[in-house]
């Protein structure tokens, strides 16, 4: 993907790197960490994010091979700038023991099947629901935000053994979740094993 980088973004990354040394991270991890920090202007994400470079490499290949991208809310999809996404939240219906967000995840899985990249930045219940499905994801970017259920759902994601990007704290949200996916989307296929 050829992408023109605006001078403001270049300067933002220069300032970020002046304040935080990210050179020790492997290439895709570095790309995710930096883009998430850039999206939130929050340097603490460098120590808060949890991911595995090997899992990111496989997800990067799947993404660039055309694997579907599923989001929990349209705001996450709006932040993913160069890829169509699937969001079924509008079709979700809350019921006993099931939030609208969780039902939207069920509907999305019925639509895309296994092998998708899942980007959850809003609802912990969406992430919890995904973990109950046999989704066989290429990657789960699980960065829901909040004081109720966010930390627990992200811990459950890490314990699941699924390939994932998550974080330890309550922080997260649509902007950082879409930024994590964009980092993989913008990273050239030919440079997967090189630093940016």
PDB file of C-alpha atoms in Angstrom:
ATOM      1  CA  UNK A   1       0.000   0.000   0.000  1.00  0.00           C
ATOM      2  CA  UNK A   2       1.420   3.339  -1.068  1.00  0.00           C
ATOM      3  CA  UNK A   3       0.571   5.995   1.451  1.00  0.00           C
ATOM      4  CA  UNK A   4       1.563   9.640   1.444  1.00  0.00           C
ATOM      5  CA  UNK A   5       2.624  10.654   4.950  1.00  0.00           C
ATOM      6  CA  UNK A   6       1.698  14.205   5.887  1.00  0.00           C
ATOM      7  CA  UNK A   7       4.501  16.395   7.304  1.00  0.00           C
ATOM      8  CA  UNK A   8       2.530  16.808  10.559  1.00  0.00           C
ATOM      9  CA  UNK A   9       2.518  13.036  11.055  1.00  0.00           C
ATOM     10  CA  UNK A  10       6.245  12.864  10.298  1.00  0.00           C
ATOM     11  CA  UNK A  11       6.925  15.567  12.877  1.00  0.00           C
ATOM     12  CA  UNK A  12       4.667  13.858  15.408  1.00  0.00           C
ATOM     13  CA  UNK A  13       6.626  10.614  15.068  1.00  0.00           C
ATOM     14  CA  UNK A  14       9.913  12.496  15.321  1.00  0.00           C
ATOM     15  CA  UNK A  15       8.785  14.060  18.599  1.00  0.00           C
ATOM     16  CA  UNK A  16       7.415  10.748  19.882  1.00  0.00           C
ATOM     17  CA  UNK A  17      10.769   9.046  19.199  1.00  0.00           C
ATOM     18  CA  UNK A  18      12.636  11.927  20.830  1.00  0.00           C
ATOM     19  CA  UNK A  19      10.674  11.294  24.038  1.00  0.00           C
ATOM     20  CA  UNK A  20      10.572   7.495  23.895  1.00  0.00           C
ATOM     21  CA  UNK A  21      13.130   5.042  22.525  1.00  0.00           C
ATOM     22  CA  UNK A  22      11.186   2.416  20.598  1.00  0.00           C
ATOM     23  CA  UNK A  23      14.168   1.032  18.674  1.00  0.00           C
ATOM     24  CA  UNK A  24      14.368  -2.107  20.849  1.00  0.00           C
ATOM     25  CA  UNK A  25      10.938  -3.330  19.713  1.00  0.00           C
ATOM     26  CA  UNK A  26      10.717  -5.771  16.794  1.00  0.00           C
ATOM     27  CA  UNK A  27       9.376  -4.127  13.601  1.00  0.00           C
ATOM     28  CA  UNK A  28       5.657  -4.871  13.762  1.00  0.00           C
ATOM     29  CA  UNK A  29       5.494  -4.473  17.531  1.00  0.00           C
ATOM     30  CA  UNK A  30       7.220  -1.129  17.148  1.00  0.00           C
ATOM     31  CA  UNK A  31       4.739  -0.108  14.448  1.00  0.00           C
ATOM     32  CA  UNK A  32       1.764  -0.982  16.679  1.00  0.00           C
ATOM     33  CA  UNK A  33       3.216   0.637  19.805  1.00  0.00           C
ATOM     34  CA  UNK A  34       4.097   3.844  17.998  1.00  0.00           C
ATOM     35  CA  UNK A  35       0.785   4.160  16.139  1.00  0.00           C
ATOM     36  CA  UNK A  36      -1.224   3.527  19.325  1.00  0.00           C
ATOM     37  CA  UNK A  37       0.852   6.102  21.221  1.00  0.00           C
ATOM     38  CA  UNK A  38       0.473   8.529  18.330  1.00  0.00           C
ATOM     39  CA  UNK A  39      -3.323   8.093  18.324  1.00  0.00           C
ATOM     40  CA  UNK A  40      -3.668   8.764  22.061  1.00  0.00           C
ATOM     41  CA  UNK A  41      -0.640  10.988  22.796  1.00  0.00           C
ATOM     42  CA  UNK A  42      -0.040   8.594  25.689  1.00  0.00           C
ATOM     43  CA  UNK A  43       3.505   7.274  26.118  1.00  0.00           C
ATOM     44  CA  UNK A  44       2.371   4.845  28.834  1.00  0.00           C
ATOM     45  CA  UNK A  45       1.068   2.496  26.149  1.00  0.00           C
ATOM     46  CA  UNK A  46       4.687   1.432  25.541  1.00  0.00           C
ATOM     47  CA  UNK A  47       4.571  -0.489  28.832  1.00  0.00           C
ATOM     48  CA  UNK A  48       0.830  -1.276  28.804  1.00  0.00           C
ATOM     49  CA  UNK A  49       0.459  -3.078  25.457  1.00  0.00           C
ATOM     50  CA  UNK A  50       0.903  -6.854  25.194  1.00  0.00           C
ATOM     51  CA  UNK A  51       1.605  -8.610  21.885  1.00  0.00           C
ATOM     52  CA  UNK A  52       3.853 -11.169  20.213  1.00  0.00           C
ATOM     53  CA  UNK A  53       5.899 -10.365  17.099  1.00  0.00           C
ATOM     54  CA  UNK A  54       5.394 -13.807  15.561  1.00  0.00           C
ATOM     55  CA  UNK A  55       1.633 -13.498  15.905  1.00  0.00           C
ATOM     56  CA  UNK A  56       1.767 -10.020  14.383  1.00  0.00           C
ATOM     57  CA  UNK A  57       3.767 -11.351  11.419  1.00  0.00           C
ATOM     58  CA  UNK A  58       1.121 -14.014  10.703  1.00  0.00           C
ATOM     59  CA  UNK A  59      -1.681 -11.471  11.112  1.00  0.00           C
ATOM     60  CA  UNK A  60       0.136  -9.045   8.816  1.00  0.00           C
ATOM     61  CA  UNK A  61       0.263 -11.713   6.100  1.00  0.00           C
ATOM     62  CA  UNK A  62      -3.426 -12.575   6.582  1.00  0.00           C
ATOM     63  CA  UNK A  63      -4.456  -8.913   6.500  1.00  0.00           C
ATOM     64  CA  UNK A  64      -2.546  -8.222   3.294  1.00  0.00           C
ATOM     65  CA  UNK A  65      -3.920 -11.425   1.762  1.00  0.00           C
ATOM     66  CA  UNK A  66      -7.433 -10.042   2.222  1.00  0.00           C
ATOM     67  CA  UNK A  67      -8.677 -11.574   5.488  1.00  0.00           C
ATOM     68  CA  UNK A  68     -11.875  -9.856   6.675  1.00  0.00           C
ATOM     69  CA  UNK A  69     -11.637  -7.167   9.341  1.00  0.00           C
ATOM     70  CA  UNK A  70     -14.451  -7.149  11.907  1.00  0.00           C
ATOM     71  CA  UNK A  71     -15.040  -4.251  14.306  1.00  0.00           C
ATOM     72  CA  UNK A  72     -17.272  -4.005  17.355  1.00  0.00           C
ATOM     73  CA  UNK A  73     -18.515  -0.472  16.656  1.00  0.00           C
ATOM     74  CA  UNK A  74     -18.672   1.776  13.621  1.00  0.00           C
ATOM     75  CA  UNK A  75     -16.307   4.259  15.283  1.00  0.00           C
ATOM     76  CA  UNK A  76     -13.525   1.652  15.142  1.00  0.00           C
ATOM     77  CA  UNK A  77     -14.346   1.009  11.502  1.00  0.00           C
ATOM     78  CA  UNK A  78     -14.251   4.733  10.752  1.00  0.00           C
ATOM     79  CA  UNK A  79     -10.692   4.874  12.065  1.00  0.00           C
ATOM     80  CA  UNK A  80      -9.503   2.085   9.763  1.00  0.00           C
ATOM     81  CA  UNK A  81      -8.825   4.288   6.812  1.00  0.00           C
ATOM     82  CA  UNK A  82      -7.962   2.006   3.921  1.00  0.00           C
ATOM     83  CA  UNK A  83      -9.925  -1.177   4.408  1.00  0.00           C
ATOM     84  CA  UNK A  84     -13.567  -2.184   4.392  1.00  0.00           C
ATOM     85  CA  UNK A  85     -14.753  -3.544   7.727  1.00  0.00           C
ATOM     86  CA  UNK A  86     -17.666  -5.609   8.978  1.00  0.00           C
ATOM     87  CA  UNK A  87     -19.738  -4.208  11.840  1.00  0.00           C
ATOM     88  CA  UNK A  88     -23.028  -5.814  12.810  1.00  0.00           C
ATOM     89  CA  UNK A  89     -23.794  -3.737  15.905  1.00  0.00           C
ATOM     90  CA  UNK A  90     -26.811  -2.113  14.221  1.00  0.00           C
ATOM     91  CA  UNK A  91     -28.322  -5.573  13.742  1.00  0.00           C
ATOM     92  CA  UNK A  92     -27.606  -6.703  17.297  1.00  0.00           C
ATOM     93  CA  UNK A  93     -30.440  -7.181  19.747  1.00  0.00           C
ATOM     94  CA  UNK A  94     -29.973  -7.245  23.511  1.00  0.00           C
ATOM     95  CA  UNK A  95     -31.557 -10.085  25.415  1.00  0.00           C
ATOM     96  CA  UNK A  96     -31.269 -11.870  28.747  1.00  0.00           C
ATOM     97  CA  UNK A  97     -27.562 -12.280  29.438  1.00  0.00           C
ATOM     98  CA  UNK A  98     -26.630 -10.862  26.018  1.00  0.00           C
ATOM     99  CA  UNK A  99     -25.734  -7.272  25.200  1.00  0.00           C
ATOM    100  CA  UNK A 100     -26.371  -5.734  21.832  1.00  0.00           C
ATOM    101  CA  UNK A 101     -22.584  -5.579  21.300  1.00  0.00           C
ATOM    102  CA  UNK A 102     -22.193  -9.286  22.028  1.00  0.00           C
ATOM    103  CA  UNK A 103     -25.019 -10.169  19.651  1.00  0.00           C
ATOM    104  CA  UNK A 104     -23.384  -8.025  16.959  1.00  0.00           C
ATOM    105  CA  UNK A 105     -20.221 -10.089  17.362  1.00  0.00           C
ATOM    106  CA  UNK A 106     -22.213 -13.322  16.933  1.00  0.00           C
ATOM    107  CA  UNK A 107     -23.796 -11.975  13.771  1.00  0.00           C
ATOM    108  CA  UNK A 108     -20.430 -10.853  12.408  1.00  0.00           C
ATOM    109  CA  UNK A 109     -18.953 -14.304  13.010  1.00  0.00           C
ATOM    110  CA  UNK A 110     -21.869 -15.905  11.172  1.00  0.00           C
ATOM    111  CA  UNK A 111     -21.077 -13.586   8.270  1.00  0.00           C
ATOM    112  CA  UNK A 112     -17.271 -13.904   8.048  1.00  0.00           C
ATOM    113  CA  UNK A 113     -16.455 -17.266   9.626  1.00  0.00           C
ATOM    114  CA  UNK A 114     -12.956 -18.180  10.825  1.00  0.00           C
ATOM    115  CA  UNK A 115      -9.710 -16.416   9.950  1.00  0.00           C
ATOM    116  CA  UNK A 116     -10.742 -12.774  10.360  1.00  0.00           C
ATOM    117  CA  UNK A 117      -8.963  -9.988  12.177  1.00  0.00           C
ATOM    118  CA  UNK A 118     -11.187  -8.750  15.018  1.00  0.00           C
ATOM    119  CA  UNK A 119     -10.790  -5.178  16.284  1.00  0.00           C
ATOM    120  CA  UNK A 120     -12.608  -4.459  19.538  1.00  0.00           C
ATOM    121  CA  UNK A 121     -12.166  -1.016  21.034  1.00  0.00           C
ATOM    122  CA  UNK A 122     -15.397  -0.244  22.779  1.00  0.00           C
ATOM    123  CA  UNK A 123     -17.351  -3.024  24.460  1.00  0.00           C
ATOM    124  CA  UNK A 124     -15.825  -5.547  26.861  1.00  0.00           C
ATOM    125  CA  UNK A 125     -18.919  -7.717  26.303  1.00  0.00           C
ATOM    126  CA  UNK A 126     -18.062  -7.893  22.589  1.00  0.00           C
ATOM    127  CA  UNK A 127     -14.621  -9.245  23.454  1.00  0.00           C
ATOM    128  CA  UNK A 128     -16.096 -11.662  25.988  1.00  0.00           C
ATOM    129  CA  UNK A 129     -18.523 -12.953  23.346  1.00  0.00           C
ATOM    130  CA  UNK A 130     -15.781 -13.410  20.777  1.00  0.00           C
ATOM    131  CA  UNK A 131     -13.919 -15.612  23.256  1.00  0.00           C
ATOM    132  CA  UNK A 132     -16.912 -17.972  23.435  1.00  0.00           C
ATOM    133  CA  UNK A 133     -16.930 -18.527  19.672  1.00  0.00           C
ATOM    134  CA  UNK A 134     -14.745 -20.899  17.674  1.00  0.00           C
ATOM    135  CA  UNK A 135     -13.612 -17.960  15.548  1.00  0.00           C
ATOM    136  CA  UNK A 136     -10.031 -19.145  14.850  1.00  0.00           C
ATOM    137  CA  UNK A 137      -8.999 -15.492  14.353  1.00  0.00           C
ATOM    138  CA  UNK A 138      -5.931 -14.332  12.482  1.00  0.00           C
ATOM    139  CA  UNK A 139      -5.652 -11.747  15.272  1.00  0.00           C
ATOM    140  CA  UNK A 140      -7.779 -10.169  17.983  1.00  0.00           C
ATOM    141  CA  UNK A 141      -7.033  -6.545  18.740  1.00  0.00           C
ATOM    142  CA  UNK A 142      -8.768  -6.393  22.089  1.00  0.00           C
ATOM    143  CA  UNK A 143      -8.527  -2.864  23.462  1.00  0.00           C
ATOM    144  CA  UNK A 144     -11.946  -2.107  24.962  1.00  0.00           C
ATOM    145  CA  UNK A 145     -12.020   0.825  27.344  1.00  0.00           C
ATOM    146  CA  UNK A 146     -13.728   1.234  30.672  1.00  0.00           C
ATOM    147  CA  UNK A 147     -13.898   0.622  34.389  1.00  0.00           C
ATOM    148  CA  UNK A 148     -16.342  -2.303  34.186  1.00  0.00           C
ATOM    149  CA  UNK A 149     -15.151  -5.459  32.476  1.00  0.00           C
ATOM    150  CA  UNK A 150     -12.399  -4.000  30.304  1.00  0.00           C
ATOM    151  CA  UNK A 151      -9.438  -5.224  32.354  1.00  0.00           C
ATOM    152  CA  UNK A 152     -11.061  -8.606  32.907  1.00  0.00           C
ATOM    153  CA  UNK A 153     -11.984  -9.164  29.257  1.00  0.00           C
ATOM    154  CA  UNK A 154      -8.461  -8.282  28.122  1.00  0.00           C
ATOM    155  CA  UNK A 155      -6.957 -10.625  30.717  1.00  0.00           C
ATOM    156  CA  UNK A 156      -9.269 -13.379  29.460  1.00  0.00           C
ATOM    157  CA  UNK A 157      -8.087 -12.688  25.917  1.00  0.00           C
ATOM    158  CA  UNK A 158      -4.451 -13.076  26.949  1.00  0.00           C
ATOM    159  CA  UNK A 159      -5.270 -16.292  28.825  1.00  0.00           C
ATOM    160  CA  UNK A 160      -7.139 -17.705  25.806  1.00  0.00           C
ATOM    161  CA  UNK A 161      -3.985 -18.312  23.808  1.00  0.00           C
ATOM    162  CA  UNK A 162      -5.483 -16.566  20.762  1.00  0.00           C
ATOM    163  CA  UNK A 163      -3.154 -14.336  18.739  1.00  0.00           C
ATOM    164  CA  UNK A 164      -3.788 -10.921  20.191  1.00  0.00           C
ATOM    165  CA  UNK A 165      -2.923  -7.320  20.853  1.00  0.00           C
ATOM    166  CA  UNK A 166      -4.222  -6.181  24.229  1.00  0.00           C
ATOM    167  CA  UNK A 167      -3.265  -3.987  27.131  1.00  0.00           C
ATOM    168  CA  UNK A 168      -3.254  -4.428  30.880  1.00  0.00           C
ATOM    169  CA  UNK A 169      -5.020  -1.264  32.055  1.00  0.00           C
ATOM    170  CA  UNK A 170      -8.541   0.133  31.714  1.00  0.00           C
ATOM    171  CA  UNK A 171      -7.328   2.326  28.860  1.00  0.00           C
ATOM    172  CA  UNK A 172      -8.273   1.617  25.284  1.00  0.00           C
ATOM    173  CA  UNK A 173     -10.988   2.790  22.952  1.00  0.00           C
ATOM    174  CA  UNK A 174     -11.916   3.093  19.326  1.00  0.00           C
ATOM    175  CA  UNK A 175      -9.009   5.317  18.308  1.00  0.00           C
ATOM    176  CA  UNK A 176      -6.292   3.082  19.753  1.00  0.00           C
ATOM    177  CA  UNK A 177      -7.919  -0.119  18.472  1.00  0.00           C
ATOM    178  CA  UNK A 178      -8.146   1.198  14.922  1.00  0.00           C
ATOM    179  CA  UNK A 179      -4.597   2.568  15.224  1.00  0.00           C
ATOM    180  CA  UNK A 180      -3.284  -0.899  16.077  1.00  0.00           C
ATOM    181  CA  UNK A 181      -4.916  -2.348  12.948  1.00  0.00           C
ATOM    182  CA  UNK A 182      -3.702   0.567  10.816  1.00  0.00           C
ATOM    183  CA  UNK A 183      -0.143  -0.096  11.979  1.00  0.00           C
ATOM    184  CA  UNK A 184      -0.332  -3.546  10.408  1.00  0.00           C
ATOM    185  CA  UNK A 185      -2.166  -2.247   7.362  1.00  0.00           C
ATOM    186  CA  UNK A 186       0.382   0.514   6.663  1.00  0.00           C
ATOM    187  CA  UNK A 187       3.447  -1.654   7.296  1.00  0.00           C
ATOM    188  CA  UNK A 188       4.750  -2.758   3.886  1.00  0.00           C
ATOM    189  CA  UNK A 189       4.703  -6.467   3.157  1.00  0.00           C
ATOM    190  CA  UNK A 190       8.264  -6.344   1.854  1.00  0.00           C
ATOM    191  CA  UNK A 191       9.505  -4.822   5.128  1.00  0.00           C
ATOM    192  CA  UNK A 192       7.883  -7.161   7.637  1.00  0.00           C
ATOM    193  CA  UNK A 193      11.231  -8.097   9.094  1.00  0.00           C
ATOM    194  CA  UNK A 194      12.859  -4.669   8.843  1.00  0.00           C
ATOM    195  CA  UNK A 195      12.523  -1.659  11.073  1.00  0.00           C
ATOM    196  CA  UNK A 196      10.626   1.366   9.807  1.00  0.00           C
TER     197      UNK A 196
END
